[in-house]
Each structure stands twice: as C-alpha cells, then as structure tokens.
Amino acid sequence: MPVPDVMFCAQQIHVPPELPDIMKQFTKAAIRTQPRDVLQWSYGYFYAMANGEPLPVKERVEMPVATQKNDTGLTQGLLKILHKQLSEKGTVGLPELQKKWKNLCLPMEQLRNLLQLDNFVDGVEWMKFFSLACSALGGSLHSSMKHACEILTNDPEGGAARIPYDTFAFIYSYLASLDEEIAGEALESFLNALKEQVAHKEYMVGIADFSTVKKTA
C-alpha cells in the first residue's frame, strides 16, 4: 500500500536553531579536507563532534604535489589531523588507530605496511608511528624530518618550523636506528653539533638549523 503524501505547514516543522551553523561548518570542513569518501569521513566528523574530540578537518586545502609519481593516500595535512587526535594518548590502541585512519579514507594496506616496520605489541607508541608516517611522506631521513617539523611546529606557515630539540632528537634517532647505513657514532656527532648550534635559541630546532648541521657534519 503506497504511503500517503503528508503535507506539513511551516508551523509544524521544527528546525533546531543550531542546525544551520552545524551544516555550514560541516560543509566548509568538507571543502577544506576533500575526503575521498564523504560518507565515511562524515561519520568520523560527527562522531568526533559528539564526543568532544578534535575534528578530522584539514587546516587548509592541500594542493597536489606535481613531483609525486603516485598517490600514496597519506598527506602532511592528514597526518597532522591524526597527530591532533591521537598524540595526547601517548600509546594508542590498534582498533582506535585503525578507526581514525579509516575515517580519513586512508588505505588500510598502507597502515599495515607502516605497522610492520616496528614491533607494536602492547599498543602503538604514537610518536614512533608518527615518525614512520613522516618517513612514508619523505622518502629520505632529511625529508622526513622536514615533514615532522612542519607538522609539529607552532610557528606560522612558511616560518622557521621550529620544534623542541628533544622531540627532534627522538624522531631523528628512531628513524636513524631503522637505517643500517647510519652508524651510531655519526648519529651522536650530528645530534651533539645540532644541540650546540641551537643552545642560544632555547633548544628549538628549525629546518634551517638541521640542514646547516647536516651540510657541515
């Protein structure tokens, strides 16, 4: 039996006063983030909003990289979202990481490949995973550190991209430990030279600082 048409008048329809602004912000967020799967991303967006979590929204639209030969899924903007959502936990449960990854419409195979680079048994230590993700973006150790600085910095875009020396040293040491070609002595020498160089800068490391040390080391 067909459902009869129901007529409503304006007085019968109640529109929550906050709905227009919610939908406006949602639309702007979707335009900035450009998710591959709008429905999946929308689930993550409203789930985060309902639970008071950081929203899966990029700060700005990312332009495609002309030199990139293939689309690897993960981008600097998406990794920055994940860092905002998960970094405060320190160690993240695998199901939660998988959920956040999926809500950003990232390929699960890429996540599995990153996790295989270390032995994450009792959860995923976030800063180690973050470092591995930066290496997936960068290709080389130097490029990986550049991505890390640009994501973690509080400096304005286009600035020095400074981060605390201890944070830099942790990421650099961890990634270097996975590279058999980097000797421990060379790593220690580089970090000591870098620490000495930034001592007068309250131990904040910028991209120019470690690039200079790298050239002179």
JSON list of C-alpha atoms in Angstrom, two decimals:
[
{"chain": "A", "resi": 1, "resn": "MET", "atom": "CA", "xyz": [0.00, 0.00, 0.00]},
{"chain": "A", "resi": 2, "resn": "PRO", "atom": "CA", "xyz": [1.58, 3.31, -1.03]},
{"chain": "A", "resi": 3, "resn": "VAL", "atom": "CA", "xyz": [2.46, 5.76, 1.71]},
{"chain": "A", "resi": 4, "resn": "PRO", "atom": "CA", "xyz": [0.08, 8.73, 1.53]},
{"chain": "A", "resi": 5, "resn": "ASP", "atom": "CA", "xyz": [1.53, 12.12, 0.88]},
{"chain": "A", "resi": 6, "resn": "VAL", "atom": "CA", "xyz": [1.74, 14.16, 4.06]},
{"chain": "A", "resi": 7, "resn": "MET", "atom": "CA", "xyz": [1.53, 17.89, 3.95]},
{"chain": "A", "resi": 8, "resn": "PHE", "atom": "CA", "xyz": [3.34, 19.99, 6.51]},
{"chain": "A", "resi": 9, "resn": "CYS", "atom": "CA", "xyz": [2.98, 23.65, 7.19]},
{"chain": "A", "resi": 10, "resn": "ALA", "atom": "CA", "xyz": [5.80, 25.83, 8.41]},
{"chain": "A", "resi": 11, "resn": "GLN", "atom": "CA", "xyz": [4.42, 25.82, 11.93]},
{"chain": "A", "resi": 12, "resn": "GLN", "atom": "CA", "xyz": [4.69, 22.01, 12.13]},
{"chain": "A", "resi": 13, "resn": "ILE", "atom": "CA", "xyz": [8.37, 21.77, 11.16]},
{"chain": "A", "resi": 14, "resn": "HIS", "atom": "CA", "xyz": [10.81, 22.44, 13.95]},
{"chain": "A", "resi": 15, "resn": "VAL", "atom": "CA", "xyz": [14.35, 23.29, 12.84]},
{"chain": "A", "resi": 16, "resn": "PRO", "atom": "CA", "xyz": [16.86, 23.25, 15.73]},
{"chain": "A", "resi": 17, "resn": "PRO", "atom": "CA", "xyz": [18.40, 26.74, 15.89]},
{"chain": "A", "resi": 18, "resn": "GLU", "atom": "CA", "xyz": [21.95, 25.35, 15.89]},
{"chain": "A", "resi": 19, "resn": "LEU", "atom": "CA", "xyz": [21.44, 23.20, 12.77]},
{"chain": "A", "resi": 20, "resn": "PRO", "atom": "CA", "xyz": [22.21, 25.85, 10.11]},
{"chain": "A", "resi": 21, "resn": "ASP", "atom": "CA", "xyz": [25.57, 26.70, 11.69]},
{"chain": "A", "resi": 22, "resn": "ILE", "atom": "CA", "xyz": [26.45, 23.00, 12.16]},
{"chain": "A", "resi": 23, "resn": "MET", "atom": "CA", "xyz": [25.77, 22.31, 8.49]},
{"chain": "A", "resi": 24, "resn": "LYS", "atom": "CA", "xyz": [27.64, 25.43, 7.40]},
{"chain": "A", "resi": 25, "resn": "GLN", "atom": "CA", "xyz": [30.75, 24.42, 9.37]},
{"chain": "A", "resi": 26, "resn": "PHE", "atom": "CA", "xyz": [30.44, 20.83, 8.16]},
{"chain": "A", "resi": 27, "resn": "THR", "atom": "CA", "xyz": [30.31, 21.98, 4.52]},
{"chain": "A", "resi": 28, "resn": "LYS", "atom": "CA", "xyz": [33.33, 24.25, 4.93]},
{"chain": "A", "resi": 29, "resn": "ALA", "atom": "CA", "xyz": [35.25, 21.42, 6.63]},
{"chain": "A", "resi": 30, "resn": "ALA", "atom": "CA", "xyz": [34.44, 19.00, 3.81]},
{"chain": "A", "resi": 31, "resn": "ILE", "atom": "CA", "xyz": [35.60, 21.50, 1.20]},
{"chain": "A", "resi": 32, "resn": "ARG", "atom": "CA", "xyz": [38.91, 22.07, 3.03]},
{"chain": "A", "resi": 33, "resn": "THR", "atom": "CA", "xyz": [39.55, 18.38, 3.67]},
{"chain": "A", "resi": 34, "resn": "GLN", "atom": "CA", "xyz": [38.38, 16.99, 0.31]},
{"chain": "A", "resi": 35, "resn": "PRO", "atom": "CA", "xyz": [37.72, 13.44, 1.64]},
{"chain": "A", "resi": 36, "resn": "ARG", "atom": "CA", "xyz": [37.73, 10.57, -0.85]},
{"chain": "A", "resi": 37, "resn": "ASP", "atom": "CA", "xyz": [34.69, 9.00, 0.78]},
{"chain": "A", "resi": 38, "resn": "VAL", "atom": "CA", "xyz": [32.36, 11.73, 2.02]},
{"chain": "A", "resi": 39, "resn": "LEU", "atom": "CA", "xyz": [30.08, 9.31, 3.89]},
{"chain": "A", "resi": 40, "resn": "GLN", "atom": "CA", "xyz": [32.92, 7.63, 5.80]},
{"chain": "A", "resi": 41, "resn": "TRP", "atom": "CA", "xyz": [34.54, 10.95, 6.61]},
{"chain": "A", "resi": 42, "resn": "SER", "atom": "CA", "xyz": [31.18, 12.41, 7.67]},
{"chain": "A", "resi": 43, "resn": "TYR", "atom": "CA", "xyz": [30.76, 9.57, 10.17]},
{"chain": "A", "resi": 44, "resn": "GLY", "atom": "CA", "xyz": [34.16, 10.40, 11.66]},
{"chain": "A", "resi": 45, "resn": "TYR", "atom": "CA", "xyz": [33.35, 14.13, 11.68]},
{"chain": "A", "resi": 46, "resn": "PHE", "atom": "CA", "xyz": [30.08, 13.87, 13.58]},
{"chain": "A", "resi": 47, "resn": "TYR", "atom": "CA", "xyz": [31.38, 11.10, 15.87]},
{"chain": "A", "resi": 48, "resn": "ALA", "atom": "CA", "xyz": [34.27, 13.37, 16.88]},
{"chain": "A", "resi": 49, "resn": "MET", "atom": "CA", "xyz": [31.91, 16.32, 17.34]},
{"chain": "A", "resi": 50, "resn": "ALA", "atom": "CA", "xyz": [29.53, 14.30, 19.52]},
{"chain": "A", "resi": 51, "resn": "ASN", "atom": "CA", "xyz": [32.39, 13.09, 21.73]},
{"chain": "A", "resi": 52, "resn": "GLY", "atom": "CA", "xyz": [34.27, 16.37, 22.03]},
{"chain": "A", "resi": 53, "resn": "GLU", "atom": "CA", "xyz": [37.27, 15.07, 20.06]},
{"chain": "A", "resi": 54, "resn": "PRO", "atom": "CA", "xyz": [39.43, 17.01, 17.56]},
{"chain": "A", "resi": 55, "resn": "LEU", "atom": "CA", "xyz": [37.61, 17.07, 14.24]},
{"chain": "A", "resi": 56, "resn": "PRO", "atom": "CA", "xyz": [39.11, 15.30, 11.20]},
{"chain": "A", "resi": 57, "resn": "VAL", "atom": "CA", "xyz": [39.49, 18.57, 9.33]},
{"chain": "A", "resi": 58, "resn": "LYS", "atom": "CA", "xyz": [42.49, 19.96, 7.48]},
{"chain": "A", "resi": 59, "resn": "GLU", "atom": "CA", "xyz": [43.57, 23.49, 8.28]},
{"chain": "A", "resi": 60, "resn": "ARG", "atom": "CA", "xyz": [43.59, 24.31, 4.57]},
{"chain": "A", "resi": 61, "resn": "VAL", "atom": "CA", "xyz": [43.12, 22.66, 1.19]},
{"chain": "A", "resi": 62, "resn": "GLU", "atom": "CA", "xyz": [46.22, 20.72, 0.13]},
{"chain": "A", "resi": 63, "resn": "MET", "atom": "CA", "xyz": [47.30, 21.17, -3.45]},
{"chain": "A", "resi": 64, "resn": "PRO", "atom": "CA", "xyz": [48.55, 18.03, -5.28]},
{"chain": "A", "resi": 65, "resn": "VAL", "atom": "CA", "xyz": [52.32, 17.64, -5.39]},
{"chain": "A", "resi": 66, "resn": "ALA", "atom": "CA", "xyz": [53.38, 17.79, -9.02]},
{"chain": "A", "resi": 67, "resn": "THR", "atom": "CA", "xyz": [56.51, 15.70, -8.44]},
{"chain": "A", "resi": 68, "resn": "GLN", "atom": "CA", "xyz": [54.66, 12.86, -6.73]},
{"chain": "A", "resi": 69, "resn": "LYS", "atom": "CA", "xyz": [54.56, 9.87, -9.08]},
{"chain": "A", "resi": 70, "resn": "ASN", "atom": "CA", "xyz": [51.68, 8.10, -7.37]},
{"chain": "A", "resi": 71, "resn": "ASP", "atom": "CA", "xyz": [49.06, 8.83, -4.75]},
{"chain": "A", "resi": 72, "resn": "THR", "atom": "CA", "xyz": [50.09, 7.16, -1.50]},
{"chain": "A", "resi": 73, "resn": "GLY", "atom": "CA", "xyz": [46.99, 8.28, 0.37]},
{"chain": "A", "resi": 74, "resn": "LEU", "atom": "CA", "xyz": [48.67, 9.84, 3.38]},
{"chain": "A", "resi": 75, "resn": "THR", "atom": "CA", "xyz": [49.46, 13.55, 3.19]},
{"chain": "A", "resi": 76, "resn": "GLN", "atom": "CA", "xyz": [51.01, 16.04, 5.57]},
{"chain": "A", "resi": 77, "resn": "GLY", "atom": "CA", "xyz": [47.60, 17.54, 6.26]},
{"chain": "A", "resi": 78, "resn": "LEU", "atom": "CA", "xyz": [46.03, 14.17, 7.09]},
{"chain": "A", "resi": 79, "resn": "LEU", "atom": "CA", "xyz": [48.95, 13.18, 9.33]},
{"chain": "A", "resi": 80, "resn": "LYS", "atom": "CA", "xyz": [48.55, 16.48, 11.18]},
{"chain": "A", "resi": 81, "resn": "ILE", "atom": "CA", "xyz": [44.90, 15.58, 11.83]},
{"chain": "A", "resi": 82, "resn": "LEU", "atom": "CA", "xyz": [45.90, 12.17, 13.21]},
{"chain": "A", "resi": 83, "resn": "HIS", "atom": "CA", "xyz": [48.50, 13.82, 15.44]},
{"chain": "A", "resi": 84, "resn": "LYS", "atom": "CA", "xyz": [45.91, 16.19, 16.90]},
{"chain": "A", "resi": 85, "resn": "GLN", "atom": "CA", "xyz": [43.52, 13.30, 17.52]},
{"chain": "A", "resi": 86, "resn": "LEU", "atom": "CA", "xyz": [45.94, 10.75, 18.98]},
{"chain": "A", "resi": 87, "resn": "SER", "atom": "CA", "xyz": [49.15, 12.35, 20.28]},
{"chain": "A", "resi": 88, "resn": "GLU", "atom": "CA", "xyz": [47.86, 13.12, 23.77]},
{"chain": "A", "resi": 89, "resn": "LYS", "atom": "CA", "xyz": [47.21, 9.42, 24.41]},
{"chain": "A", "resi": 90, "resn": "GLY", "atom": "CA", "xyz": [50.90, 8.52, 24.17]},
{"chain": "A", "resi": 91, "resn": "THR", "atom": "CA", "xyz": [50.17, 4.88, 23.36]},
{"chain": "A", "resi": 92, "resn": "VAL", "atom": "CA", "xyz": [47.21, 4.21, 21.08]},
{"chain": "A", "resi": 93, "resn": "GLY", "atom": "CA", "xyz": [45.18, 1.03, 20.83]},
{"chain": "A", "resi": 94, "resn": "LEU", "atom": "CA", "xyz": [45.31, -0.54, 17.39]},
{"chain": "A", "resi": 95, "resn": "PRO", "atom": "CA", "xyz": [41.49, -0.53, 16.94]},
{"chain": "A", "resi": 96, "resn": "GLU", "atom": "CA", "xyz": [41.35, 3.22, 17.63]},
{"chain": "A", "resi": 97, "resn": "LEU", "atom": "CA", "xyz": [44.20, 3.94, 15.21]},
{"chain": "A", "resi": 98, "resn": "GLN", "atom": "CA", "xyz": [42.50, 1.82, 12.55]},
{"chain": "A", "resi": 99, "resn": "LYS", "atom": "CA", "xyz": [39.23, 3.68, 13.11]},
{"chain": "A", "resi": 100, "resn": "LYS", "atom": "CA", "xyz": [40.77, 7.15, 12.82]},
{"chain": "A", "resi": 101, "resn": "TRP", "atom": "CA", "xyz": [42.75, 6.03, 9.77]},
{"chain": "A", "resi": 102, "resn": "LYS", "atom": "CA", "xyz": [39.63, 4.67, 8.09]},
{"chain": "A", "resi": 103, "resn": "ASN", "atom": "CA", "xyz": [37.62, 7.80, 8.86]},
{"chain": "A", "resi": 104, "resn": "LEU", "atom": "CA", "xyz": [40.20, 9.80, 6.92]},
{"chain": "A", "resi": 105, "resn": "CYS", "atom": "CA", "xyz": [39.62, 7.44, 3.97]},
{"chain": "A", "resi": 106, "resn": "LEU", "atom": "CA", "xyz": [43.25, 6.28, 4.00]},
{"chain": "A", "resi": 107, "resn": "PRO", "atom": "CA", "xyz": [44.22, 2.86, 2.54]},
{"chain": "A", "resi": 108, "resn": "MET", "atom": "CA", "xyz": [44.37, 0.16, 5.22]},
{"chain": "A", "resi": 109, "resn": "GLU", "atom": "CA", "xyz": [47.20, -1.57, 3.38]},
{"chain": "A", "resi": 110, "resn": "GLN", "atom": "CA", "xyz": [49.39, 1.47, 3.93]},
{"chain": "A", "resi": 111, "resn": "LEU", "atom": "CA", "xyz": [48.62, 1.35, 7.66]},
{"chain": "A", "resi": 112, "resn": "ARG", "atom": "CA", "xyz": [49.55, -2.34, 7.82]},
{"chain": "A", "resi": 113, "resn": "ASN", "atom": "CA", "xyz": [52.82, -1.65, 5.99]},
{"chain": "A", "resi": 114, "resn": "LEU", "atom": "CA", "xyz": [53.75, 1.10, 8.46]},
{"chain": "A", "resi": 115, "resn": "LEU", "atom": "CA", "xyz": [52.93, -1.06, 11.49]},
{"chain": "A", "resi": 116, "resn": "GLN", "atom": "CA", "xyz": [55.16, -3.84, 10.16]},
{"chain": "A", "resi": 117, "resn": "LEU", "atom": "CA", "xyz": [58.19, -1.57, 10.43]},
{"chain": "A", "resi": 118, "resn": "ASP", "atom": "CA", "xyz": [58.21, -1.96, 14.22]},
{"chain": "A", "resi": 119, "resn": "ASN", "atom": "CA", "xyz": [57.05, -4.48, 16.79]},
{"chain": "A", "resi": 120, "resn": "PHE", "atom": "CA", "xyz": [53.98, -2.79, 18.27]},
{"chain": "A", "resi": 121, "resn": "VAL", "atom": "CA", "xyz": [52.80, -5.39, 20.78]},
{"chain": "A", "resi": 122, "resn": "ASP", "atom": "CA", "xyz": [51.15, -3.54, 23.69]},
{"chain": "A", "resi": 123, "resn": "GLY", "atom": "CA", "xyz": [49.61, -0.77, 21.65]},
{"chain": "A", "resi": 124, "resn": "VAL", "atom": "CA", "xyz": [51.10, 1.71, 19.21]},
{"chain": "A", "resi": 125, "resn": "GLU", "atom": "CA", "xyz": [53.52, 4.25, 20.65]},
{"chain": "A", "resi": 126, "resn": "TRP", "atom": "CA", "xyz": [52.26, 7.32, 18.89]},
{"chain": "A", "resi": 127, "resn": "MET", "atom": "CA", "xyz": [55.49, 9.26, 18.35]},
{"chain": "A", "resi": 128, "resn": "LYS", "atom": "CA", "xyz": [57.13, 6.19, 16.83]},
{"chain": "A", "resi": 129, "resn": "PHE", "atom": "CA", "xyz": [54.22, 5.69, 14.48]},
{"chain": "A", "resi": 130, "resn": "PHE", "atom": "CA", "xyz": [54.21, 9.41, 13.69]},
{"chain": "A", "resi": 131, "resn": "SER", "atom": "CA", "xyz": [57.90, 9.14, 12.81]},
{"chain": "A", "resi": 132, "resn": "LEU", "atom": "CA", "xyz": [57.25, 6.18, 10.50]},
{"chain": "A", "resi": 133, "resn": "ALA", "atom": "CA", "xyz": [54.43, 8.09, 8.83]},
{"chain": "A", "resi": 134, "resn": "CYS", "atom": "CA", "xyz": [56.76, 11.04, 8.24]},
{"chain": "A", "resi": 135, "resn": "SER", "atom": "CA", "xyz": [59.23, 8.67, 6.60]},
{"chain": "A", "resi": 136, "resn": "ALA", "atom": "CA", "xyz": [56.44, 7.46, 4.30]},
{"chain": "A", "resi": 137, "resn": "LEU", "atom": "CA", "xyz": [55.89, 11.08, 3.28]},
{"chain": "A", "resi": 138, "resn": "GLY", "atom": "CA", "xyz": [59.55, 11.99, 2.98]},
{"chain": "A", "resi": 139, "resn": "GLY", "atom": "CA", "xyz": [61.44, 9.11, 1.44]},
{"chain": "A", "resi": 140, "resn": "SER", "atom": "CA", "xyz": [64.76, 10.28, 2.90]},
{"chain": "A", "resi": 141, "resn": "LEU", "atom": "CA", "xyz": [65.67, 10.99, 6.51]},
{"chain": "A", "resi": 142, "resn": "HIS", "atom": "CA", "xyz": [66.17, 14.67, 5.78]},
{"chain": "A", "resi": 143, "resn": "SER", "atom": "CA", "xyz": [62.79, 14.98, 4.06]},
{"chain": "A", "resi": 144, "resn": "SER", "atom": "CA", "xyz": [61.12, 13.03, 6.86]},
{"chain": "A", "resi": 145, "resn": "MET", "atom": "CA", "xyz": [62.44, 15.48, 9.43]},
{"chain": "A", "resi": 146, "resn": "LYS", "atom": "CA", "xyz": [61.27, 18.40, 7.33]},
{"chain": "A", "resi": 147, "resn": "HIS", "atom": "CA", "xyz": [57.74, 16.98, 7.33]},
{"chain": "A", "resi": 148, "resn": "ALA", "atom": "CA", "xyz": [57.91, 16.35, 11.08]},
{"chain": "A", "resi": 149, "resn": "CYS", "atom": "CA", "xyz": [58.98, 19.93, 11.80]},
{"chain": "A", "resi": 150, "resn": "GLU", "atom": "CA", "xyz": [56.29, 21.42, 9.56]},
{"chain": "A", "resi": 151, "resn": "ILE", "atom": "CA", "xyz": [53.57, 19.32, 11.20]},
{"chain": "A", "resi": 152, "resn": "LEU", "atom": "CA", "xyz": [54.65, 19.79, 14.83]},
{"chain": "A", "resi": 153, "resn": "THR", "atom": "CA", "xyz": [55.70, 23.44, 14.80]},
{"chain": "A", "resi": 154, "resn": "ASN", "atom": "CA", "xyz": [53.72, 26.27, 16.34]},
{"chain": "A", "resi": 155, "resn": "ASP", "atom": "CA", "xyz": [55.40, 28.76, 14.00]},
{"chain": "A", "resi": 156, "resn": "PRO", "atom": "CA", "xyz": [53.31, 30.43, 11.28]},
{"chain": "A", "resi": 157, "resn": "GLU", "atom": "CA", "xyz": [53.20, 28.70, 7.91]},
{"chain": "A", "resi": 158, "resn": "GLY", "atom": "CA", "xyz": [56.33, 29.47, 5.92]},
{"chain": "A", "resi": 159, "resn": "GLY", "atom": "CA", "xyz": [58.32, 30.27, 9.06]},
{"chain": "A", "resi": 160, "resn": "ALA", "atom": "CA", "xyz": [61.29, 28.50, 10.62]},
{"chain": "A", "resi": 161, "resn": "ALA", "atom": "CA", "xyz": [59.14, 25.46, 11.57]},
{"chain": "A", "resi": 162, "resn": "ARG", "atom": "CA", "xyz": [60.87, 25.10, 14.96]},
{"chain": "A", "resi": 163, "resn": "ILE", "atom": "CA", "xyz": [60.23, 22.22, 17.34]},
{"chain": "A", "resi": 164, "resn": "PRO", "atom": "CA", "xyz": [61.85, 21.32, 20.69]},
{"chain": "A", "resi": 165, "resn": "TYR", "atom": "CA", "xyz": [65.29, 19.75, 20.39]},
{"chain": "A", "resi": 166, "resn": "ASP", "atom": "CA", "xyz": [64.24, 16.71, 22.46]},
{"chain": "A", "resi": 167, "resn": "THR", "atom": "CA", "xyz": [61.34, 15.99, 20.09]},
{"chain": "A", "resi": 168, "resn": "PHE", "atom": "CA", "xyz": [63.59, 16.37, 17.07]},
{"chain": "A", "resi": 169, "resn": "ALA", "atom": "CA", "xyz": [66.26, 14.14, 18.60]},
{"chain": "A", "resi": 170, "resn": "PHE", "atom": "CA", "xyz": [63.74, 11.40, 19.41]},
{"chain": "A", "resi": 171, "resn": "ILE", "atom": "CA", "xyz": [62.29, 11.27, 15.89]},
{"chain": "A", "resi": 172, "resn": "TYR", "atom": "CA", "xyz": [65.68, 11.54, 14.21]},
{"chain": "A", "resi": 173, "resn": "SER", "atom": "CA", "xyz": [67.26, 8.86, 16.42]},
{"chain": "A", "resi": 174, "resn": "TYR", "atom": "CA", "xyz": [64.34, 6.50, 15.96]},
{"chain": "A", "resi": 175, "resn": "LEU", "atom": "CA", "xyz": [64.31, 6.76, 12.17]},
{"chain": "A", "resi": 176, "resn": "ALA", "atom": "CA", "xyz": [68.10, 6.57, 12.01]},
{"chain": "A", "resi": 177, "resn": "SER", "atom": "CA", "xyz": [68.04, 3.37, 14.08]},
{"chain": "A", "resi": 178, "resn": "LEU", "atom": "CA", "xyz": [66.00, 1.75, 11.29]},
{"chain": "A", "resi": 179, "resn": "ASP", "atom": "CA", "xyz": [68.63, 2.68, 8.70]},
{"chain": "A", "resi": 180, "resn": "GLU", "atom": "CA", "xyz": [71.54, 0.25, 8.77]},
{"chain": "A", "resi": 181, "resn": "GLU", "atom": "CA", "xyz": [73.73, 2.67, 6.83]},
{"chain": "A", "resi": 182, "resn": "ILE", "atom": "CA", "xyz": [73.77, 5.26, 9.63]},
{"chain": "A", "resi": 183, "resn": "ALA", "atom": "CA", "xyz": [76.41, 4.48, 12.26]},
{"chain": "A", "resi": 184, "resn": "GLY", "atom": "CA", "xyz": [75.75, 5.25, 15.91]},
{"chain": "A", "resi": 185, "resn": "GLU", "atom": "CA", "xyz": [78.83, 7.48, 16.12]},
{"chain": "A", "resi": 186, "resn": "ALA", "atom": "CA", "xyz": [77.66, 9.60, 13.19]},
{"chain": "A", "resi": 187, "resn": "LEU", "atom": "CA", "xyz": [74.21, 9.97, 14.74]},
{"chain": "A", "resi": 188, "resn": "GLU", "atom": "CA", "xyz": [75.61, 11.05, 18.09]},
{"chain": "A", "resi": 189, "resn": "SER", "atom": "CA", "xyz": [78.00, 13.50, 16.44]},
{"chain": "A", "resi": 190, "resn": "PHE", "atom": "CA", "xyz": [75.20, 15.07, 14.41]},
{"chain": "A", "resi": 191, "resn": "LEU", "atom": "CA", "xyz": [72.88, 15.50, 17.41]},
{"chain": "A", "resi": 192, "resn": "ASN", "atom": "CA", "xyz": [75.63, 16.97, 19.58]},
{"chain": "A", "resi": 193, "resn": "ALA", "atom": "CA", "xyz": [76.50, 19.50, 16.87]},
{"chain": "A", "resi": 194, "resn": "LEU", "atom": "CA", "xyz": [72.84, 20.38, 16.44]},
{"chain": "A", "resi": 195, "resn": "LYS", "atom": "CA", "xyz": [72.29, 20.80, 20.17]},
{"chain": "A", "resi": 196, "resn": "GLU", "atom": "CA", "xyz": [75.27, 23.14, 20.40]},
{"chain": "A", "resi": 197, "resn": "GLN", "atom": "CA", "xyz": [74.01, 25.18, 17.45]},
{"chain": "A", "resi": 198, "resn": "VAL", "atom": "CA", "xyz": [70.53, 25.75, 18.92]},
{"chain": "A", "resi": 199, "resn": "ALA", "atom": "CA", "xyz": [71.62, 26.29, 22.52]},
{"chain": "A", "resi": 200, "resn": "HIS", "atom": "CA", "xyz": [71.15, 30.05, 22.15]},
{"chain": "A", "resi": 201, "resn": "LYS", "atom": "CA", "xyz": [67.67, 29.51, 20.66]},
{"chain": "A", "resi": 202, "resn": "GLU", "atom": "CA", "xyz": [66.18, 27.90, 23.78]},
{"chain": "A", "resi": 203, "resn": "TYR", "atom": "CA", "xyz": [66.86, 24.49, 22.20]},
{"chain": "A", "resi": 204, "resn": "MET", "atom": "CA", "xyz": [64.32, 24.94, 19.44]},
{"chain": "A", "resi": 205, "resn": "VAL", "atom": "CA", "xyz": [65.29, 23.30, 16.14]},
{"chain": "A", "resi": 206, "resn": "GLY", "atom": "CA", "xyz": [64.16, 24.72, 12.80]},
{"chain": "A", "resi": 207, "resn": "ILE", "atom": "CA", "xyz": [64.52, 23.30, 9.31]},
{"chain": "A", "resi": 208, "resn": "ALA", "atom": "CA", "xyz": [67.40, 25.65, 8.52]},
{"chain": "A", "resi": 209, "resn": "ASP", "atom": "CA", "xyz": [69.27, 24.56, 11.67]},
{"chain": "A", "resi": 210, "resn": "PHE", "atom": "CA", "xyz": [69.44, 20.85, 10.93]},
{"chain": "A", "resi": 211, "resn": "SER", "atom": "CA", "xyz": [70.03, 21.50, 7.22]},
{"chain": "A", "resi": 212, "resn": "THR", "atom": "CA", "xyz": [73.09, 23.58, 8.11]},
{"chain": "A", "resi": 213, "resn": "VAL", "atom": "CA", "xyz": [74.45, 20.99, 10.54]},
{"chain": "A", "resi": 214, "resn": "LYS", "atom": "CA", "xyz": [73.86, 18.22, 8.00]},
{"chain": "A", "resi": 215, "resn": "LYS", "atom": "CA", "xyz": [75.93, 20.04, 5.39]},
{"chain": "A", "resi": 216, "resn": "THR", "atom": "CA", "xyz": [78.84, 20.73, 7.75]},
{"chain": "A", "resi": 217, "resn": "ALA", "atom": "CA", "xyz": [78.81, 17.39, 9.62]}
]
